[in-house]
XYZ file of C-alpha atoms in Angstrom:
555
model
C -0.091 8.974 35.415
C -3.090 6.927 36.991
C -6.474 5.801 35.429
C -9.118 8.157 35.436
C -12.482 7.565 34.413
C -14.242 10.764 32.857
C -17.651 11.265 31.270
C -16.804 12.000 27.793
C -20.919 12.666 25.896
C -23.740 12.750 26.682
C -25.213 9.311 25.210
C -27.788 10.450 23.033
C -25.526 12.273 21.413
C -23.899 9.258 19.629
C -26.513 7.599 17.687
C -26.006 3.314 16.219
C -23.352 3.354 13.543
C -21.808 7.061 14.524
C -18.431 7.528 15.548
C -17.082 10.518 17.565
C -13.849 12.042 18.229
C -14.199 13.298 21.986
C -11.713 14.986 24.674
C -10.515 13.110 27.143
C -8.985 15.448 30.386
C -6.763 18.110 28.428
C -5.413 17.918 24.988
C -6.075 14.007 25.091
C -8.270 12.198 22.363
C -10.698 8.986 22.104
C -12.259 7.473 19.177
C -15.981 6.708 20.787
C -17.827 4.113 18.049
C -21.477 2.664 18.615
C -22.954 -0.154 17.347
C -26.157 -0.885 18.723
C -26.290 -0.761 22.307
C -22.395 -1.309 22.570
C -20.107 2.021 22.572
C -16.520 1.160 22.193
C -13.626 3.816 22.769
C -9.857 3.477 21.055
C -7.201 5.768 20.460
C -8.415 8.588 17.766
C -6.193 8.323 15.224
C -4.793 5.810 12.562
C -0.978 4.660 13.708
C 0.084 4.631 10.310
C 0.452 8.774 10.129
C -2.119 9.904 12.474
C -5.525 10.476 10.142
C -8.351 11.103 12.573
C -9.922 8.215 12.629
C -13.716 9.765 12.904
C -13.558 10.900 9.825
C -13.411 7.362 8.307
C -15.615 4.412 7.594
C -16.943 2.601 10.050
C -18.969 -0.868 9.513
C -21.269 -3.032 11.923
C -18.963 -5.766 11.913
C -16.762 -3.508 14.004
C -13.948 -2.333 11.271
C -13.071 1.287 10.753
C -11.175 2.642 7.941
C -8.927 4.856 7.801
C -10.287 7.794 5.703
C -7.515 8.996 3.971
C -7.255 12.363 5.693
C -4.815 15.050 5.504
C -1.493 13.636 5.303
C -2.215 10.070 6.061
C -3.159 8.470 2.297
C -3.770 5.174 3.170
C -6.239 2.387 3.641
C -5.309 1.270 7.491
C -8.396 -0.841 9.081
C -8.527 -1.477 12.794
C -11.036 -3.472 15.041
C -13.248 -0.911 16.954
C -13.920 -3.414 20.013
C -10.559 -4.500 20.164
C -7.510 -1.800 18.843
C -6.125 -4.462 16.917
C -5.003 -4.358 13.733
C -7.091 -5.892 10.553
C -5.349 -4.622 7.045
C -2.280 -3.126 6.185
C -0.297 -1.005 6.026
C -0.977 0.111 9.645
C 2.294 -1.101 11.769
C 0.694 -0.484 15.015
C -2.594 -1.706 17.111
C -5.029 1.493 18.252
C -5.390 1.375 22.144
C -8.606 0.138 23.430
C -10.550 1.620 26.729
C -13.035 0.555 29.211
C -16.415 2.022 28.422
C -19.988 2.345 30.676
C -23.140 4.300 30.012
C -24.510 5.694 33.492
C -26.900 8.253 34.322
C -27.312 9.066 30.207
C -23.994 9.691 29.757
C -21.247 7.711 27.989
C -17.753 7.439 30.648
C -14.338 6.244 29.566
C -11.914 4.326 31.898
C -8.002 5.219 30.605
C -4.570 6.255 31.122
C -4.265 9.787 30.435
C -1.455 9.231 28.326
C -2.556 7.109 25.957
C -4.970 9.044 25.065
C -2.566 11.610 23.239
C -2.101 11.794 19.315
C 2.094 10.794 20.286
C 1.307 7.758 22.473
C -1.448 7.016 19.815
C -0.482 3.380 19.260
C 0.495 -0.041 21.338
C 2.359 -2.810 20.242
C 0.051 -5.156 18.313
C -0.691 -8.312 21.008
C 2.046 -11.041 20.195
C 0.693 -14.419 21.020
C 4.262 -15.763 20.511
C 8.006 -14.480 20.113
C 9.713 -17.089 18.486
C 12.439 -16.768 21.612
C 14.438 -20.271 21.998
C 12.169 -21.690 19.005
C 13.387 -25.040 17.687
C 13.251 -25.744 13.786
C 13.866 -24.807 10.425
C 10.776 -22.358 10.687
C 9.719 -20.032 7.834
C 12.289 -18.422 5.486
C 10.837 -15.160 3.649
C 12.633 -14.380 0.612
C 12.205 -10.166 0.054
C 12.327 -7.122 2.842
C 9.531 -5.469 1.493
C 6.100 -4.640 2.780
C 5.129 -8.354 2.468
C 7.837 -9.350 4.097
C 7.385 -6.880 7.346
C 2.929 -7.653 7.615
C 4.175 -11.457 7.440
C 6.316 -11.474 10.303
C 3.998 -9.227 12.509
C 1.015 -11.732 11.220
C 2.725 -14.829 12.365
C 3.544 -13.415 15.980
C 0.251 -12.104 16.321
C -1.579 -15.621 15.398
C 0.750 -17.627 17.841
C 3.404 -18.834 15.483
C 5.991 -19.586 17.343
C 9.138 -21.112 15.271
C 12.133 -19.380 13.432
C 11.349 -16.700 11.285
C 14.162 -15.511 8.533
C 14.114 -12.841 6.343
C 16.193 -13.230 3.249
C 16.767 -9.399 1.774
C 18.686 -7.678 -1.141
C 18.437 -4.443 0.658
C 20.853 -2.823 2.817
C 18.170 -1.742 5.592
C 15.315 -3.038 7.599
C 11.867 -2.691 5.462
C 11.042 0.529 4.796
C 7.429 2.192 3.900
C 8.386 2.286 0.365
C 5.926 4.739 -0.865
C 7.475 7.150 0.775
C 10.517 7.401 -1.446
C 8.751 8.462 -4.931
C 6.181 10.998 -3.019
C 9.206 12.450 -1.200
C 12.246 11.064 -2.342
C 13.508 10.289 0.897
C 16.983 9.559 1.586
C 17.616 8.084 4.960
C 16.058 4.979 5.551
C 16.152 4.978 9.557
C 13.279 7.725 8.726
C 10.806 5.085 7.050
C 11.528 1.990 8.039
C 8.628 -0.182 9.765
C 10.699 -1.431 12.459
C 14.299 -1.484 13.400
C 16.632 -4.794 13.138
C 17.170 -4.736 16.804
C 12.965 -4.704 17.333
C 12.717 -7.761 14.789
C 15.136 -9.589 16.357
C 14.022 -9.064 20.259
C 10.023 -8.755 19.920
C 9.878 -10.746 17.107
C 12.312 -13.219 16.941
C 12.911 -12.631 13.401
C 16.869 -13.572 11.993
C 16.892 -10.476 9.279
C 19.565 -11.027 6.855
C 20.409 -7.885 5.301
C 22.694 -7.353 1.272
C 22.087 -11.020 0.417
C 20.719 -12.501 -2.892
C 18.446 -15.734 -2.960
C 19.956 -17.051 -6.503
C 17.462 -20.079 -6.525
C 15.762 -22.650 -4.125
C 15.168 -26.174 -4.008
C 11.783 -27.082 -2.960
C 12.256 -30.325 -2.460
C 15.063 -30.619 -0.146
C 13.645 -27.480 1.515
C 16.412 -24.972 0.857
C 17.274 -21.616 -0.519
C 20.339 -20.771 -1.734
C 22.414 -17.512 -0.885
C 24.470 -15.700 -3.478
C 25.157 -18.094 -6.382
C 26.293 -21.102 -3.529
C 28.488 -19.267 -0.942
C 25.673 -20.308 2.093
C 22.049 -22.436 2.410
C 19.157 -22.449 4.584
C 16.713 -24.438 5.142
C 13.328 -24.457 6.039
C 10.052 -25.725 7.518
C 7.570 -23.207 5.121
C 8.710 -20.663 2.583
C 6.975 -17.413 1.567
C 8.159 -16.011 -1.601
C 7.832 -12.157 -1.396
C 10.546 -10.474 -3.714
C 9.128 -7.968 -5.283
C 9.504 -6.375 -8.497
C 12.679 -5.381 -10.404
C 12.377 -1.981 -12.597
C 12.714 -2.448 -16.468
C 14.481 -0.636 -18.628
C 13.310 0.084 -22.298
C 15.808 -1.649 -24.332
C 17.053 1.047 -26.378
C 20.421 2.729 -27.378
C 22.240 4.698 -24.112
C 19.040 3.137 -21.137
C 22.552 2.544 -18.910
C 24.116 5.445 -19.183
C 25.260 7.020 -15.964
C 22.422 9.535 -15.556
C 19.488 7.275 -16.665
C 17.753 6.132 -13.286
C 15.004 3.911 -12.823
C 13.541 3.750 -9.229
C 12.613 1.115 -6.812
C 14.868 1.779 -3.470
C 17.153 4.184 -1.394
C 19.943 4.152 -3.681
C 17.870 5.629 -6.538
C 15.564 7.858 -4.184
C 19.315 9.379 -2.989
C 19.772 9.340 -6.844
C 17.094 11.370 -8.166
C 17.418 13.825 -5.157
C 21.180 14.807 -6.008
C 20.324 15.187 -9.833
C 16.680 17.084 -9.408
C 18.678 20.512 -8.193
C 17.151 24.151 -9.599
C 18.592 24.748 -13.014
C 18.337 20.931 -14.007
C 16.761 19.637 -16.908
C 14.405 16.099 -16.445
C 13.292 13.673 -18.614
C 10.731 11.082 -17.284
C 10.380 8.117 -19.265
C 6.553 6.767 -18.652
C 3.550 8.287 -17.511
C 2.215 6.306 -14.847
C 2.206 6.141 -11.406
C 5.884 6.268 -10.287
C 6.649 8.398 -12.770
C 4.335 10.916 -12.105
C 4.866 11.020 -8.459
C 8.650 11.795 -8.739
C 7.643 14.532 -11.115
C 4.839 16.016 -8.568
C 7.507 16.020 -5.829
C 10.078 17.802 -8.180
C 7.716 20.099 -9.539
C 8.961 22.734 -6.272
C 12.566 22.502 -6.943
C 12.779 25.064 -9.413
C 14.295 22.645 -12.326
C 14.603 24.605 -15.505
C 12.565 21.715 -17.105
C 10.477 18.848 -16.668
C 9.371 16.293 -19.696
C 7.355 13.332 -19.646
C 7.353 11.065 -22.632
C 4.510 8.709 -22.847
C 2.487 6.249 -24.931
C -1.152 6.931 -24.420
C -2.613 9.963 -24.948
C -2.974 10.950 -21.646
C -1.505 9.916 -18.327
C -2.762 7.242 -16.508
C -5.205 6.871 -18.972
C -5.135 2.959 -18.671
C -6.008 2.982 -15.021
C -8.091 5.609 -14.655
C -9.441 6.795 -18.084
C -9.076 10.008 -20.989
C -11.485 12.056 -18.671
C -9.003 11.766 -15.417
C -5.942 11.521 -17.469
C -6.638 14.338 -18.977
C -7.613 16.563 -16.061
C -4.235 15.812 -14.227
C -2.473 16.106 -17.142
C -3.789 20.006 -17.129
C -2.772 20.259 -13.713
C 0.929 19.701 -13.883
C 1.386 21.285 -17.212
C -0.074 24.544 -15.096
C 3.137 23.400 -12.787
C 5.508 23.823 -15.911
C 5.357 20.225 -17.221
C 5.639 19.113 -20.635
C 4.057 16.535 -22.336
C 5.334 14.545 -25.433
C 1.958 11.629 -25.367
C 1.357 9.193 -27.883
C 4.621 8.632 -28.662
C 7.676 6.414 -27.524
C 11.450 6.962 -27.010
C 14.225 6.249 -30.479
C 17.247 6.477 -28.271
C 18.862 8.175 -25.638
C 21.984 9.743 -26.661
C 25.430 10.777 -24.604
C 27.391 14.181 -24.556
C 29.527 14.424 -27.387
C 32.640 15.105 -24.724
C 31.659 12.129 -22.496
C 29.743 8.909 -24.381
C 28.799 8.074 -20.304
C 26.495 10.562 -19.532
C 23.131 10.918 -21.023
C 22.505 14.667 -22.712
C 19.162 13.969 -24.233
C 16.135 11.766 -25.058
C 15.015 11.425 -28.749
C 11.532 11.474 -29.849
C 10.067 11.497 -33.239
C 13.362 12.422 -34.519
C 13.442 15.693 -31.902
C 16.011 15.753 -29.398
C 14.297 16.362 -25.575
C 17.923 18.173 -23.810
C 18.774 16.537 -20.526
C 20.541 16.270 -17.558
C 18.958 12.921 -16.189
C 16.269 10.671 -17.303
C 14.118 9.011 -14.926
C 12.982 5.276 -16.616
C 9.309 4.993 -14.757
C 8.458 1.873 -17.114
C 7.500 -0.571 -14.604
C 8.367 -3.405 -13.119
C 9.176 -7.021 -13.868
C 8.255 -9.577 -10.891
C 11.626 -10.605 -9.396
C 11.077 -14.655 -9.879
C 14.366 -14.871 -12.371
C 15.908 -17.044 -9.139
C 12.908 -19.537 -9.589
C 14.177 -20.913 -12.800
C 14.357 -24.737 -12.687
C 12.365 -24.912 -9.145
C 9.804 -26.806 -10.538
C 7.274 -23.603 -10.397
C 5.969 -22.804 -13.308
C 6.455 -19.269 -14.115
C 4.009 -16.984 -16.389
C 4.570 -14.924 -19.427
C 4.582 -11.800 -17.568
C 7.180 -13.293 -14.418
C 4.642 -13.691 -11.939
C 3.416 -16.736 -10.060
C -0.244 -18.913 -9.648
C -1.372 -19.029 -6.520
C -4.418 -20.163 -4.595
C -7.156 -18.390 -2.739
C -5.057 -19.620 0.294
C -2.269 -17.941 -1.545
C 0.136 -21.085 -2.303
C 1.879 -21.443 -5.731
C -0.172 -23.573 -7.586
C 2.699 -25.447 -9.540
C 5.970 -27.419 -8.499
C 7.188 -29.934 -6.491
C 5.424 -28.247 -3.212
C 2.419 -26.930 -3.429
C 1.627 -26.957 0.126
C 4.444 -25.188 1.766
C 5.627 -22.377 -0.726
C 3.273 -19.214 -1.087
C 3.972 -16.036 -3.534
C 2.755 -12.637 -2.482
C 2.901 -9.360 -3.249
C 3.953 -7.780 -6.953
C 5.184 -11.834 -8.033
C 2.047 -13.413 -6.954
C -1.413 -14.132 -9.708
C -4.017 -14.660 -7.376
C -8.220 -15.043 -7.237
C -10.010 -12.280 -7.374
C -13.250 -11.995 -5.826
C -15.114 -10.844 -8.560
C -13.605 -13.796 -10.795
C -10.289 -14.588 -12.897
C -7.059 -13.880 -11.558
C -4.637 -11.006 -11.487
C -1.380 -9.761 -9.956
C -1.568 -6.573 -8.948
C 1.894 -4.212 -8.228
C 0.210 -2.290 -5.272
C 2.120 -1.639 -2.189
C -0.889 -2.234 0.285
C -1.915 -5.381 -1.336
C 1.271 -7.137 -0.707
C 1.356 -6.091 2.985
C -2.116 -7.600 3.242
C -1.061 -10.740 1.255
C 1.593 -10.570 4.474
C -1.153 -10.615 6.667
C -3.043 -13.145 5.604
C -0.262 -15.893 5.035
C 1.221 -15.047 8.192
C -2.791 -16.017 9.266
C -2.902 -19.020 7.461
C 0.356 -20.259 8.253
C -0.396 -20.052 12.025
C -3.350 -22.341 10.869
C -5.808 -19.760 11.082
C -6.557 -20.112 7.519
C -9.116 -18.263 5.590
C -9.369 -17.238 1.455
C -7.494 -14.048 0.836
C -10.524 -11.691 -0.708
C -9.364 -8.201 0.474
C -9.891 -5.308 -1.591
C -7.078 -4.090 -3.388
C -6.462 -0.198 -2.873
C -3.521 2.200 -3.690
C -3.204 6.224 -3.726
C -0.983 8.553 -5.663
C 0.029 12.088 -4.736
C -0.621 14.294 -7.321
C -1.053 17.649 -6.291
C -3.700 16.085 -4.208
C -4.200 12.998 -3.057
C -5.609 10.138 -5.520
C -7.439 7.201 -4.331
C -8.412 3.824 -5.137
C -9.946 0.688 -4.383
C -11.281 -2.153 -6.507
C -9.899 -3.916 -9.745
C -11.283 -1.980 -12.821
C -8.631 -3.577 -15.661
C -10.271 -2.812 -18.844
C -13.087 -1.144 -17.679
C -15.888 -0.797 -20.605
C -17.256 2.551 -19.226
C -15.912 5.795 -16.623
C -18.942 7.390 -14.562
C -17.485 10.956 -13.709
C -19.053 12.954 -10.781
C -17.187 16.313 -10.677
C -14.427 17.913 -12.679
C -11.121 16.459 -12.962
C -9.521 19.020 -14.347
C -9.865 21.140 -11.012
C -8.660 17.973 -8.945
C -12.029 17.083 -7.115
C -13.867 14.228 -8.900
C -15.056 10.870 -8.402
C -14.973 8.213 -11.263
C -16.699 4.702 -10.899
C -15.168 2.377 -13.153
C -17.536 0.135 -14.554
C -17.420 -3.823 -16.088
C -19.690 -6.439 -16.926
C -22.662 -3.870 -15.658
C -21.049 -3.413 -12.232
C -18.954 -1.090 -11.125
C -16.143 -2.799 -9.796
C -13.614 -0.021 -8.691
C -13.433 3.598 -7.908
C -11.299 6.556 -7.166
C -11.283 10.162 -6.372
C -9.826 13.300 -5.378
C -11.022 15.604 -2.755
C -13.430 13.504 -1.506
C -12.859 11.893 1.178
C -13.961 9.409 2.865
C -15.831 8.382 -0.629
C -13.186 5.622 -1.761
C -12.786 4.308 2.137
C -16.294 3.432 1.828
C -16.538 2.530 -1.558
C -13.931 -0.378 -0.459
C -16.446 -1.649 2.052
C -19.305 -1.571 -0.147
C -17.306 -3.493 -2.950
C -15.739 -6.099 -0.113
C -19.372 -6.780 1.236
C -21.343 -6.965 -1.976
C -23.567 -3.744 -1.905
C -21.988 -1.340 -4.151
C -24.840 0.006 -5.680
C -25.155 -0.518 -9.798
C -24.048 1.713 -12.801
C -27.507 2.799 -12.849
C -27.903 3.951 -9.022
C -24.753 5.589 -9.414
C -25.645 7.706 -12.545
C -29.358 8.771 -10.736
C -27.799 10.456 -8.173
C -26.771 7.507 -5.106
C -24.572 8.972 -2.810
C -22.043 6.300 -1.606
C -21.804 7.880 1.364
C -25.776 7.308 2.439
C -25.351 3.575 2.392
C -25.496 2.159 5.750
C -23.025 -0.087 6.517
C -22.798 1.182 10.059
C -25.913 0.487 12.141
C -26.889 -2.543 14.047
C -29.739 -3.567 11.470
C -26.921 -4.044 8.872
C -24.821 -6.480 10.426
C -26.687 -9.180 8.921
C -25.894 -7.966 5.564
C -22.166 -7.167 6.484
C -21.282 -10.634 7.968
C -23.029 -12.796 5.747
């Protein structure tokens, strides 16, 4: 189909800082976004699952966020005058079209085509390939999210030697949150890109079902399954994830005693949650409470969650919201058993293999699987005797830059994602087990590799379905104080989690797009104080937007 150029608004009807979903000949879309005299026009929706990107955040430094709507819970951020992609977990650039204001209205230049919600997307812009590259390159030990936003980081940034991907997994990297909201099974239907695309656009060797058993950082080499093969290399990103614990109590490996991480125990879970079954879920937190929100449907003759606080998720996000969605899925049929912990897990009496129930308190919990949601442990066991020192709780020091801090090489090696203990902006350091940090950590080694390099200070952020969709951004570990707008106990709150007199993280249901902004706020320094937030400020009133900001956005 050719170009067309159409008028698309009159152009006092978008105002500095506003963005507008217009039509564009037919059923096509555009994103139009002003700031100041500039209008800019993009695809309309985010390429991660197709939120309408109007409805998000926009900033006068030319970001817009993703807001989170409908069935797209992320925190995707794109570059309005470019398309092109600036935080994870979006896999794909937005498209970007020719704009001009004439005769007081606003007209867009584009292909028909690529203005519709399926062609939504373009191939991020790949300053290199890595075709007939010469080298040892960089190695990435892990196939997760990390993994994937580092390769598409170092094309993007012009990096142009090998790039190897070291993975346990059977498939190609997969949107992993996908498994515990939905349990799926096939992985061809979540995976970011297919082996065949990472090895032609990319130029990315993916080795798939092989074990990195330990590395030797100062001959440069990882080692493959306990000897049997070695590669070398020229930098080395460390991004292996985490590996689920198990409590260590009486019958935690019997057959039907699951913890979750991957496609073998999403396919798992599915088989054994069938109508009639009884569940036992091991932990209340995230993971754990997401399998049992997307079993809650299947008609299972009984759900119970065993858990140490006393309320769910009350160590992230407080009593008040634990609480609330604690009344929500015992409405669905759940059953709590809080404030306690597991004695054993004991087998059938006609087969010692197979769990049959879950003892707490001295009361027997009947069962015909167990689901172990207890965590995870960072993956780092294969770092033993590399010289890098490794922490009490498995993770790794890194830099701002995102290096490991200790060993033999601390100039080469980086650690990302659930393994790595890096700076956080508002002081100390942390590692934090959330999916879009670690694709973000991706990003910004791929970045820094290319020798682009800039401090990693993105703002974490993670969601959770739950009946509805949770969100939230920030770090609020041992918050002193919860300010609660709303009522969680009918699912539509927001709580600012509050620290040292600042409120350094917040979250919220069925209000969108208040955490999308709230993520801006806290990444450019203006979240408004405990104080503000308790009179009355509306998050959403700040602007961020407009022209007149920009000098308090880019500073």
């Amino acid at each position: 189909m050719s170009i067309k150029t159409i008028a698309v608004l009159d152009e006092s009807e978008l105002k500095d800082g506003q963005m507008k979903e217009v039509s564009f000949q037919e059923s096509g879309k555009v994103l139009l976004s002003r700031l100041g005299d500039k209008v800019h026009a993009t695809s309309a929706f985010c390429t991660h699952y197709g939120a309408p990107l109007a409805k998000g955040v926009l900033t006068s430094d030319g970001r817009v966020v993703c807001p989170w709507h409908g069935g797209d819970p992320n925190l995707s951020c794109f570059n309005v005058c470019t398309g092109d992609i600036e935080d994870a977990p979006a896999p794909m650039a937005l498209h970007s079209f020719k704009t001009e204001i004439k005769d007081g209205k606003i007209y867009v230049t584009a292909n028909p085509e690529s203005t519709q919600k399926a062609n939504m997307s373009r191939q991020a812009k790949l300053l290199a390939s890595g075709v007939n590259s010469t080298g040892n390159g960089v190695v990435i030990v892990g196939g997760g999210s990390g993994g994937f936003h580092a390769v598409e980081s170092l094309r993007e940034h012009g990096y142009s030697g090998p790039i190897t991907i070291l993975s346990k997994e059977t498939y190609s990297p997969i949107d992993r949150t996908k498994l515990s909201k939905a349990l799926i099974t096939d992985p061809a239907k979540i995976e970011w890109r297919t082996p065949a695309d990472l090895k032609i656009k990319y130029g990315t060797n993916i080795r798939l079902g092989v074990e990195v058993t330990s590395v030797d950082l100062a001959q440069k080499k990882v080692e493959l399954d306990a000897g049997k093969d070695f590669i070398s290399y020229d930098k080395l990103i460390l991004a292996a994830g985490g590996t689920p614990r198990r409590l260590p109590i009486e019958g935690a490996k019997l057959q039907n005693v699951f913890t979750f991480r991957g496609i073998d125990d999403s396919k798992k879970v599915d088989a054994a949650a069938k109508e009639g079954k009884k569940m036992v879920v091991i932990g209340s937190s995230f993971i754990s409470m997401e399998l049992v929100a997307a079993v809650s449907q299947r008609k299972l003759a009984s759900i119970d969650v065993i858990g140490m606080e006393e309320f769910p998720f009350e160590n992230v996000l407080g009593k008040a919201i634990g609480e609330g969605l604690m009344k929500y899925h015992e409405s669905k049929g759940v059953k709590f058993h809080m404030s306690t912990k597991v004695d054993k897990i004991v087998a059938k009496k006609d087969d010692p293999n197979v769990a049959a129930g879950v003892i707490v308190n001295g009361t027997t919990i009947p069962c015909d699987f167990v689901v172990m949601g207890v965590g995870v442990a960072p993956a780092t066991e294969f770092l033993k005797g590399s010289g890098i020192e490794i922490e009490k709780d498995g993770g790794i020091k890194v830099d701002e830059h995102l290096r490991v801090k200790s060993g033999p090489d601390t100039k080469d090696v980086y650690a990302i994602g659930d393994i790595a203990i890096y700076p956080q902006p508002s002081g100390g350091e942390a590692r934090i087990e959330h999916w879009n940090v670690a694709g973000n950590h991706g990003r910004a080694v791929g970045c820094n590799i290319s020798g682009k390099e800039q401090p990693f200070v993105k703002v974490p952020v993670f969601w959770s379905a739950q009946g509805q969709q949770l969100r939230y951004c920030g770090f609020g570990a041992k918050f002193e104080d919860v300010i609660v707008k709303g009522v969680p106990s009918e699912m539509k709150f927001i709580a600012y989690y509050v620290k040292g007199g600042k409120i350094v993280a917040v979250a919220s249901m069925q209000n969108d797009p208040v955490v999308s902004k709230a993520s801006e706020l806290l990444r450019l320094g203006l979240m408004p104080s405990p104080e503000e937030v308790k009179a009355g400020k509306d998050l959403l009133s700040i602007d961020i937007s407009s022209a007149g900001t920009k000098s308090k956005v880019t500073s």
